[in-house]
Amino acid sequence: MSKIKFPSSILLVEGPDDQHVVWTLLQHHKIEENFSVLEKGGIEDLLKTVPVQLKGSELRQLGIMVDADENIAGRWQSLTDILRKAGYSGLPARPDDAGTIIDQEGKPRLGIWLMPDNRATGMVEDFIRFLVPVDDALIGHARHCVQNIDDSNRRFRPSYLSKAEIHTWLAWQEHPGTPLGQAITKKYLDAHCHHATSFMAWIRRLFGDHGAGDAQGGFAPLNPHQERDAPGPA
Amino acid sequence: MPKQLFLYGLEIKGFRPFKQLTLPTLSRVNLIVGKNGLGKTSLLEAIQLFAAEGAVSKIGEILSSRDEIFVKHVRGRDDGVELDSLFFGRPDLDLEFPELLISSLGPDATTLNISYCRSVEETKQSDDGTVYTKIRRLIITKENTVKGAAPTLKIKYGDRELLLPFEMVSFEMIRPHRLSRGRGSDATFPFQYIPADGLSTSDVTFLWDEVALTDDETVIYEALRLISSDIERVAFVGSPGEPDSRYAMAKASGQRKPVPLRSLGEGINHLLGIAVSLVAARDGLFLVDEIDNGLHYSVMTRMWTLILEQSRKLNVQVFAATHSLDCIRGFQAATAALGASDALLIRLEGKSGVIEGVPFDPAELRIATEEDIEVR
């Protein structure tokens, strides 16, 4: 018996922060959690996992949510190289702004989301930055502080500016140091802003065939038909 | 000391459940998985048929093992009904001339081609009118009207071709005996096969006698001790006058009297069969269906360690089939512990007879195990 709850529907993410952000957004958007979010502890292990996941006999949908980092074209290239080797053809030359979905006959449905928004360089923290309410008084202050650290005292890479900014901002909330996912729960962040809604639409398109949102609120009860097939005498 | 493999890849067309099966990559030790009915057993049969270069005795064994023929008399019949199961889709042999191909891929690629046709025998007189030669001529037309045309198997291996009219084949003579006696038989490449229901006691006894008192005995004891660590010695005993009904007795350390080997636990006979077959397959092929048969999951890793190590030492290419997740996990653990790269798990998948193999090398298998990805 698989330890994974939904072995046929998998979303691969880089780390625990990404995982919690996805889980919390699902909750806020009242989308049934009908897929498993697996965190791979970094981009390298995630990329190694992709071809093996795609060979799994139960897989029906695979989502890949990774940071665009500093080179979005390079990240896209390394992903599509792996997918081409796994038998996918006709891969788009660049990511779809709304999140890429690839349906190929006889293959699991593929979804790719490059954090933050499939266009910009960056990472999950940049996505979270989009979720800060527009009228927030502190975010500008946080940005100012972080940007004004002089080079001799700045201990993080320049590409981590937005990461430092969001964590600085989180340090100034009612409960300082709240992790990203919980910051959504505690409503420091706006789970229904345009960027969050767009990400959730991608999730629905990817996994939605067998589970639209539950209008009643909270998690919908598990549909028994979505359970893993009985592992008969395979 | 990397030695050559017998099969680097395999392609099958038109054989039993396979319209087309392609396995582009094979390794030294290959574990075949896949849903029922996809053709794991048929794949093992096809490999044997290829290794035997299409020997008619092997065809008979394959048919008889699936109860397609027993002592059904073919002589005098021209419908060849028993043979239709050899070909994909069970074609009507009155209407079709089916063929099957089994090809090795890679270095020294060779094809075995078996086709159903009709032939006539003609007598030719030489010019001086004295010498007669009988030649067999293939009938190309599908019409069943040529007088005296006999149902015939055309067996072509590489560039050697044989026309075998049924009149000359007595499948009656082919006992449903599935043990290929390796080098001595018409198998030109040595191979040993253990079917899903295991080897018979007489098969095991025969193979044991080949190993007894040779250095290879250690392999056998190593295998038996996987289940019963205190086995000291094994001997095959029988009643006077009944040389064919010998069975294995084992002496365990600390025990005064020997006990029947079977009494030492479920699966030990299967493991004995695996060990003697592996040794007998030296420099050849070892094929085993449902390798997990009767074995406790705790034995799997050690069994695979033994097979991986010995297949290298004995230069044997291994094809094993299983349904068991424990068996797959044992295979994975053994390949990881040995750092083995010469092993592959292959899942058969596909539909309507078009089957492909999805390979997992040891590194991929490790990821699949860690992440609980279903490889079966």
Coordinates of N, CA and C in Angstrom, one line a residue, chain B residues 80-221:
Chain B
G80 N -4.0 -28.0 -38.5 CA -3.0 -27.4 -37.6 C -3.5 -26.6 -36.5
V81 N -4.7 -27.0 -36.0 CA -5.4 -26.1 -35.1 C -4.6 -25.8 -33.8
E82 N -3.8 -26.8 -33.4 CA -3.1 -26.6 -32.1 C -2.1 -25.5 -32.2
L83 N -1.6 -25.3 -33.4 CA -0.5 -24.3 -33.6 C -1.0 -22.9 -33.6
D84 N -2.2 -22.6 -33.8 CA -2.7 -21.2 -33.9 C -2.3 -20.4 -32.7
S85 N -2.2 -21.0 -31.5 CA -2.0 -20.2 -30.3 C -0.5 -19.7 -30.3
L86 N 0.3 -20.3 -31.2 CA 1.7 -19.8 -31.2 C 1.8 -18.3 -31.7
F87 N 0.7 -18.0 -32.5 CA 0.7 -16.7 -33.2 C -0.2 -15.7 -32.6
F88 N 0.1 -14.5 -32.8 CA -0.7 -13.4 -32.2 C -2.1 -13.4 -32.8
G89 N -3.1 -13.4 -31.9 CA -4.5 -13.3 -32.3 C -5.1 -14.6 -32.8
R90 N -4.4 -15.7 -32.5 CA -4.9 -17.0 -32.9 C -5.5 -17.0 -34.3
P91 N -4.7 -16.8 -35.3 CA -5.3 -16.7 -36.7 C -5.8 -18.1 -37.1
D92 N -6.8 -18.0 -38.0 CA -7.4 -19.2 -38.6 C -6.4 -19.7 -39.6
L93 N -5.8 -20.9 -39.4 CA -4.7 -21.3 -40.2 C -5.2 -21.9 -41.6
D94 N -6.5 -22.0 -41.7 CA -7.0 -22.3 -43.0 C -7.0 -21.1 -43.9
L95 N -7.0 -19.9 -43.3 CA -7.1 -18.7 -44.1 C -5.9 -17.9 -44.1
E96 N -5.1 -18.0 -43.1 CA -3.9 -17.1 -43.0 C -2.6 -17.9 -42.9
F97 N -1.6 -17.3 -43.3 CA -0.2 -17.8 -43.1 C 0.6 -16.9 -42.2
P98 N 0.3 -17.0 -40.9 CA 0.9 -16.0 -39.9 C 2.4 -16.3 -39.8
E99 N 3.1 -15.3 -39.3 CA 4.5 -15.5 -38.9 C 4.8 -14.8 -37.6
L100 N 5.8 -15.2 -37.0 CA 6.3 -14.6 -35.8 C 7.8 -14.3 -35.9
L101 N 8.2 -13.2 -35.3 CA 9.6 -12.9 -35.3 C 10.1 -12.6 -33.9
I102 N 11.2 -13.1 -33.6 CA 11.9 -12.8 -32.3 C 13.3 -12.4 -32.7
S103 N 13.6 -11.1 -32.4 CA 14.9 -10.6 -32.8 C 15.7 -10.1 -31.6
S104 N 17.0 -10.4 -31.6 CA 17.9 -9.7 -30.6 C 18.3 -8.4 -31.2
L105 N 18.5 -7.4 -30.4 CA 18.9 -6.1 -30.9 C 20.4 -5.9 -30.4
G106 N 21.0 -4.9 -31.0 CA 22.4 -4.6 -30.6 C 23.4 -5.4 -31.3
P107 N 24.6 -5.7 -30.7 CA 25.6 -6.4 -31.4 C 25.2 -7.8 -31.8
D108 N 25.6 -8.3 -32.9 CA 25.2 -9.6 -33.4 C 23.7 -9.8 -33.5
A109 N 23.0 -8.8 -33.9 CA 21.5 -8.9 -34.0 C 21.1 -10.0 -34.9
T110 N 20.2 -10.8 -34.4 CA 19.8 -12.0 -35.2 C 18.3 -12.1 -35.0
T111 N 17.6 -12.7 -36.0 CA 16.2 -12.9 -36.0 C 15.8 -14.4 -36.1
L112 N 14.9 -14.8 -35.3 CA 14.2 -16.1 -35.4 C 12.9 -15.8 -36.1
N113 N 12.6 -16.4 -37.2 CA 11.3 -16.2 -37.9 C 10.7 -17.5 -38.1
I114 N 9.5 -17.7 -37.5 CA 8.7 -18.9 -37.6 C 7.4 -18.6 -38.4
S115 N 7.2 -19.2 -39.5 CA 6.0 -18.9 -40.2 C 5.2 -20.2 -40.6
Y116 N 4.0 -20.0 -40.7 CA 3.1 -21.2 -41.0 C 2.8 -21.1 -42.5
C117 N 3.0 -22.2 -43.2 CA 2.8 -22.2 -44.6 C 2.5 -23.6 -45.1
R118 N 2.5 -23.8 -46.3 CA 2.2 -25.2 -46.9 C 3.3 -25.5 -47.8
S119 N 3.6 -26.8 -47.9 CA 4.7 -27.2 -48.8 C 4.3 -28.6 -49.4
V120 N 5.0 -28.9 -50.5 CA 4.8 -30.2 -51.2 C 6.2 -30.8 -51.4
E121 N 6.2 -32.1 -51.4 CA 7.5 -32.7 -51.7 C 7.5 -33.1 -53.1
E122 N 8.6 -32.9 -53.8 CA 8.7 -33.2 -55.2 C 9.9 -34.1 -55.4
T123 N 9.8 -35.0 -56.3 CA 10.9 -35.9 -56.6 C 11.6 -35.5 -57.9
K124 N 12.9 -35.3 -57.9 CA 13.5 -34.9 -59.1 C 14.5 -36.0 -59.6
Q125 N 14.4 -36.1 -60.8 CA 15.3 -37.1 -61.5 C 16.5 -36.4 -62.1
S126 N 17.6 -36.9 -61.9 CA 18.8 -36.2 -62.5 C 18.9 -36.6 -64.0
D127 N 19.7 -35.9 -64.7 CA 19.7 -36.0 -66.1 C 19.9 -37.4 -66.6
D128 N 20.8 -38.1 -65.9 CA 21.1 -39.5 -66.4 C 19.9 -40.5 -66.0
G129 N 19.0 -39.9 -65.3 CA 17.8 -40.7 -65.1 C 17.9 -41.7 -64.0
T130 N 19.0 -41.7 -63.2 CA 19.1 -42.7 -62.2 C 19.0 -42.2 -60.7
V131 N 19.4 -40.9 -60.5 CA 19.4 -40.5 -59.1 C 18.2 -39.6 -58.9
Y132 N 17.5 -39.9 -57.8 CA 16.4 -39.2 -57.4 C 16.7 -38.3 -56.1
T133 N 16.2 -37.1 -56.2 CA 16.4 -36.3 -55.0 C 15.0 -35.8 -54.6
K134 N 14.8 -35.8 -53.3 CA 13.5 -35.3 -52.8 C 13.8 -33.9 -52.4
I135 N 13.0 -33.0 -52.9 CA 13.1 -31.6 -52.3 C 11.7 -31.1 -51.9
R136 N 11.7 -30.2 -50.9 CA 10.5 -29.7 -50.4 C 10.3 -28.3 -50.9
R137 N 9.2 -28.1 -51.4 CA 8.9 -26.8 -52.1 C 7.8 -26.0 -51.3
L138 N 8.1 -24.8 -51.1 CA 7.1 -23.9 -50.4 C 6.0 -23.5 -51.3
I139 N 4.8 -23.6 -50.9 CA 3.7 -23.1 -51.7 C 3.4 -21.7 -51.3
I140 N 3.5 -20.8 -52.2 CA 3.3 -19.4 -51.9 C 1.8 -19.0 -51.8
T141 N 1.0 -19.6 -52.7 CA -0.4 -19.2 -52.7 C -1.1 -19.7 -51.4
K142 N -2.1 -18.9 -51.1 CA -2.9 -19.2 -49.9 C -4.0 -20.3 -50.2
E143 N -4.1 -20.6 -51.5 CA -5.2 -21.5 -51.9 C -4.8 -22.9 -51.4
N144 N -5.7 -23.6 -50.9 CA -5.5 -24.9 -50.3 C -5.8 -26.0 -51.3
T145 N -5.4 -25.7 -52.5 CA -5.9 -26.6 -53.6 C -4.7 -27.5 -54.2
V146 N -3.5 -27.1 -53.9 CA -2.4 -27.8 -54.4 C -2.4 -29.2 -53.8
K147 N -2.4 -30.2 -54.7 CA -2.5 -31.6 -54.2 C -1.3 -32.0 -53.3
G148 N -1.6 -32.5 -52.2 CA -0.6 -33.0 -51.4 C 0.1 -32.0 -50.6
A149 N -0.4 -30.8 -50.6 CA 0.3 -29.7 -49.8 C 0.1 -30.0 -48.3
A150 N 1.2 -29.9 -47.6 CA 1.1 -30.2 -46.2 C 1.4 -28.9 -45.4
P151 N 0.6 -28.8 -44.3 CA 0.9 -27.7 -43.3 C 2.3 -27.8 -42.9
T152 N 3.0 -26.7 -42.9 CA 4.4 -26.7 -42.7 C 4.8 -25.5 -41.8
L153 N 5.8 -25.7 -41.0 CA 6.4 -24.6 -40.3 C 7.7 -24.3 -41.0
K154 N 7.9 -23.0 -41.3 CA 9.2 -22.6 -41.8 C 9.9 -21.9 -40.7
I155 N 11.0 -22.5 -40.3 CA 11.8 -21.9 -39.2 C 13.1 -21.4 -39.7
K156 N 13.3 -20.1 -39.5 CA 14.4 -19.4 -40.0 C 15.2 -18.8 -38.9
Y157 N 16.4 -19.1 -38.7 CA 17.2 -18.5 -37.6 C 18.5 -18.0 -38.3
G158 N 18.6 -16.7 -38.2 CA 19.8 -16.1 -39.0 C 19.6 -16.4 -40.4
D159 N 20.6 -17.0 -41.1 CA 20.4 -17.4 -42.5 C 20.1 -18.9 -42.7
R160 N 19.9 -19.6 -41.6 CA 19.5 -21.0 -41.7 C 18.0 -21.1 -41.8
E161 N 17.6 -22.0 -42.7 CA 16.1 -22.1 -42.9 C 15.8 -23.6 -42.9
L162 N 14.6 -23.9 -42.3 CA 14.2 -25.3 -42.2 C 12.7 -25.3 -42.5
L163 N 12.3 -26.2 -43.5 CA 10.9 -26.4 -43.7 C 10.5 -27.7 -43.0
L164 N 9.5 -27.6 -42.2 CA 9.1 -28.7 -41.3 C 7.7 -29.0 -41.5
P165 N 7.4 -30.0 -42.4 CA 6.0 -30.4 -42.6 C 5.5 -31.1 -41.4
F166 N 4.2 -31.0 -41.1 CA 3.7 -31.6 -39.9 C 3.8 -33.1 -40.0
E167 N 3.7 -33.6 -41.2 CA 3.8 -35.1 -41.3 C 5.1 -35.6 -40.6
M168 N 6.1 -34.8 -40.6 CA 7.3 -35.3 -40.0 C 7.5 -34.9 -38.6
V169 N 6.5 -34.1 -38.1 CA 6.6 -33.7 -36.7 C 5.7 -34.5 -35.9
S170 N 6.1 -35.2 -34.9 CA 5.2 -35.9 -34.0 C 5.2 -35.2 -32.7
F171 N 4.2 -34.3 -32.5 CA 4.2 -33.6 -31.2 C 3.9 -34.6 -30.1
E172 N 3.4 -35.8 -30.5 CA 3.2 -36.8 -29.5 C 4.5 -37.2 -28.8
M173 N 5.5 -37.1 -29.5 CA 6.8 -37.5 -29.0 C 7.4 -36.4 -28.0
I174 N 6.7 -35.3 -28.0 CA 7.3 -34.2 -27.1 C 6.5 -34.3 -25.8
R175 N 7.2 -34.8 -24.8 CA 6.6 -34.9 -23.5 C 6.5 -33.5 -22.9
P176 N 5.4 -33.2 -22.2 CA 5.4 -31.9 -21.5 C 6.4 -31.8 -20.4
H177 N 7.6 -31.8 -20.8 CA 8.7 -31.7 -19.9 C 9.4 -30.4 -20.1
R178 N 9.4 -29.6 -19.1 CA 9.8 -28.2 -19.4 C 11.2 -27.9 -19.1
L179 N 11.9 -28.9 -18.6 CA 13.3 -28.6 -18.3 C 14.2 -28.8 -19.5
S180 N 14.8 -27.7 -19.9 CA 15.8 -27.9 -21.0 C 17.1 -28.4 -20.4
R181 N 17.5 -29.4 -21.0 CA 18.7 -30.0 -20.4 C 19.9 -29.4 -21.0
G182 N 19.8 -28.1 -21.1 CA 21.0 -27.3 -21.4 C 21.8 -27.7 -22.6
R183 N 23.1 -27.8 -22.4 CA 24.0 -28.0 -23.5 C 23.7 -29.3 -24.2
G184 N 23.2 -30.3 -23.5 CA 23.1 -31.6 -24.1 C 21.9 -31.7 -25.1
S185 N 21.0 -30.8 -25.0 CA 19.8 -30.9 -25.8 C 20.0 -30.1 -27.1
D186 N 18.9 -29.8 -27.8 CA 19.0 -29.1 -29.0 C 19.1 -27.6 -28.7
A187 N 19.1 -27.2 -27.5 CA 19.2 -25.8 -27.1 C 20.7 -25.5 -27.5
T188 N 20.9 -24.6 -28.4 CA 22.2 -24.3 -28.8 C 22.9 -23.3 -27.9
F189 N 22.1 -22.6 -27.2 CA 22.6 -21.7 -26.1 C 22.1 -22.2 -24.8
P190 N 23.0 -22.4 -23.8 CA 22.5 -23.0 -22.6 C 21.5 -22.1 -21.8
F191 N 20.4 -22.7 -21.5 CA 19.5 -21.9 -20.6 C 18.7 -22.8 -19.7
Q192 N 18.3 -22.3 -18.6 CA 17.5 -23.0 -17.6 C 16.3 -22.2 -17.4
Y193 N 15.1 -22.9 -17.2 CA 13.9 -22.2 -17.0 C 13.1 -22.8 -15.8
I194 N 12.7 -22.0 -15.0 CA 11.8 -22.5 -13.9 C 10.4 -21.9 -14.1
P195 N 9.4 -22.7 -14.4 CA 8.1 -22.2 -14.7 C 7.4 -21.8 -13.4
A196 N 6.2 -21.1 -13.5 CA 5.6 -20.6 -12.3 C 5.3 -21.6 -11.3
D197 N 5.0 -22.8 -11.7 CA 4.7 -23.9 -10.7 C 6.0 -24.6 -10.2
G198 N 7.1 -24.1 -10.5 CA 8.4 -24.6 -10.0 C 8.9 -25.8 -10.7
L199 N 10.1 -26.3 -10.3 CA 10.6 -27.5 -11.0 C 10.1 -28.7 -10.3
S200 N 10.0 -29.8 -11.0 CA 9.6 -31.0 -10.4 C 10.8 -31.6 -9.6
T201 N 10.5 -32.5 -8.6 CA 11.6 -33.0 -7.8 C 12.7 -33.7 -8.7
S202 N 12.2 -34.4 -9.8 CA 13.1 -35.1 -10.7 C 14.0 -34.1 -11.4
D203 N 13.4 -32.9 -11.8 CA 14.2 -31.9 -12.4 C 15.3 -31.4 -11.5
V204 N 14.9 -31.1 -10.3 CA 15.9 -30.6 -9.3 C 17.0 -31.7 -9.0
T205 N 16.5 -32.9 -8.9 CA 17.5 -34.0 -8.7 C 18.5 -34.1 -9.8
F206 N 18.0 -34.0 -11.0 CA 18.9 -34.1 -12.2 C 19.9 -33.0 -12.1
L207 N 19.5 -31.7 -11.9 CA 20.4 -30.6 -11.8 C 21.4 -30.7 -10.7
W208 N 20.9 -31.2 -9.5 CA 21.7 -31.4 -8.3 C 22.9 -32.3 -8.7
D209 N 22.6 -33.4 -9.4 CA 23.6 -34.4 -9.7 C 24.7 -33.7 -10.5
E210 N 24.4 -32.7 -11.3 CA 25.4 -32.0 -12.1 C 26.3 -31.2 -11.2
V211 N 25.8 -30.8 -10.1 CA 26.5 -29.8 -9.3 C 27.3 -30.6 -8.1
A212 N 26.7 -31.7 -7.7 CA 27.2 -32.4 -6.5 C 28.7 -32.6 -6.7
L213 N 29.4 -32.4 -5.6 CA 30.9 -32.7 -5.5 C 31.7 -31.7 -6.4
T214 N 31.1 -30.7 -7.0 CA 31.9 -29.7 -7.7 C 32.0 -28.4 -6.7
D215 N 32.8 -27.5 -7.1 CA 33.0 -26.3 -6.3 C 31.7 -25.5 -6.3
D216 N 30.8 -25.7 -7.3 CA 29.6 -24.9 -7.3 C 28.6 -25.3 -6.2
E217 N 28.9 -26.4 -5.5 CA 28.1 -26.8 -4.4 C 27.9 -25.6 -3.4
T218 N 29.0 -24.8 -3.3 CA 28.9 -23.7 -2.3 C 27.7 -22.8 -2.6
V219 N 27.5 -22.5 -3.9 CA 26.4 -21.7 -4.3 C 25.1 -22.2 -3.8
I220 N 24.9 -23.5 -3.9 CA 23.7 -24.2 -3.5 C 23.5 -24.0 -1.9
Y221 N 24.6 -24.3 -1.2 CA 24.5 -24.2 0.3 C 24.2 -22.7 0.7

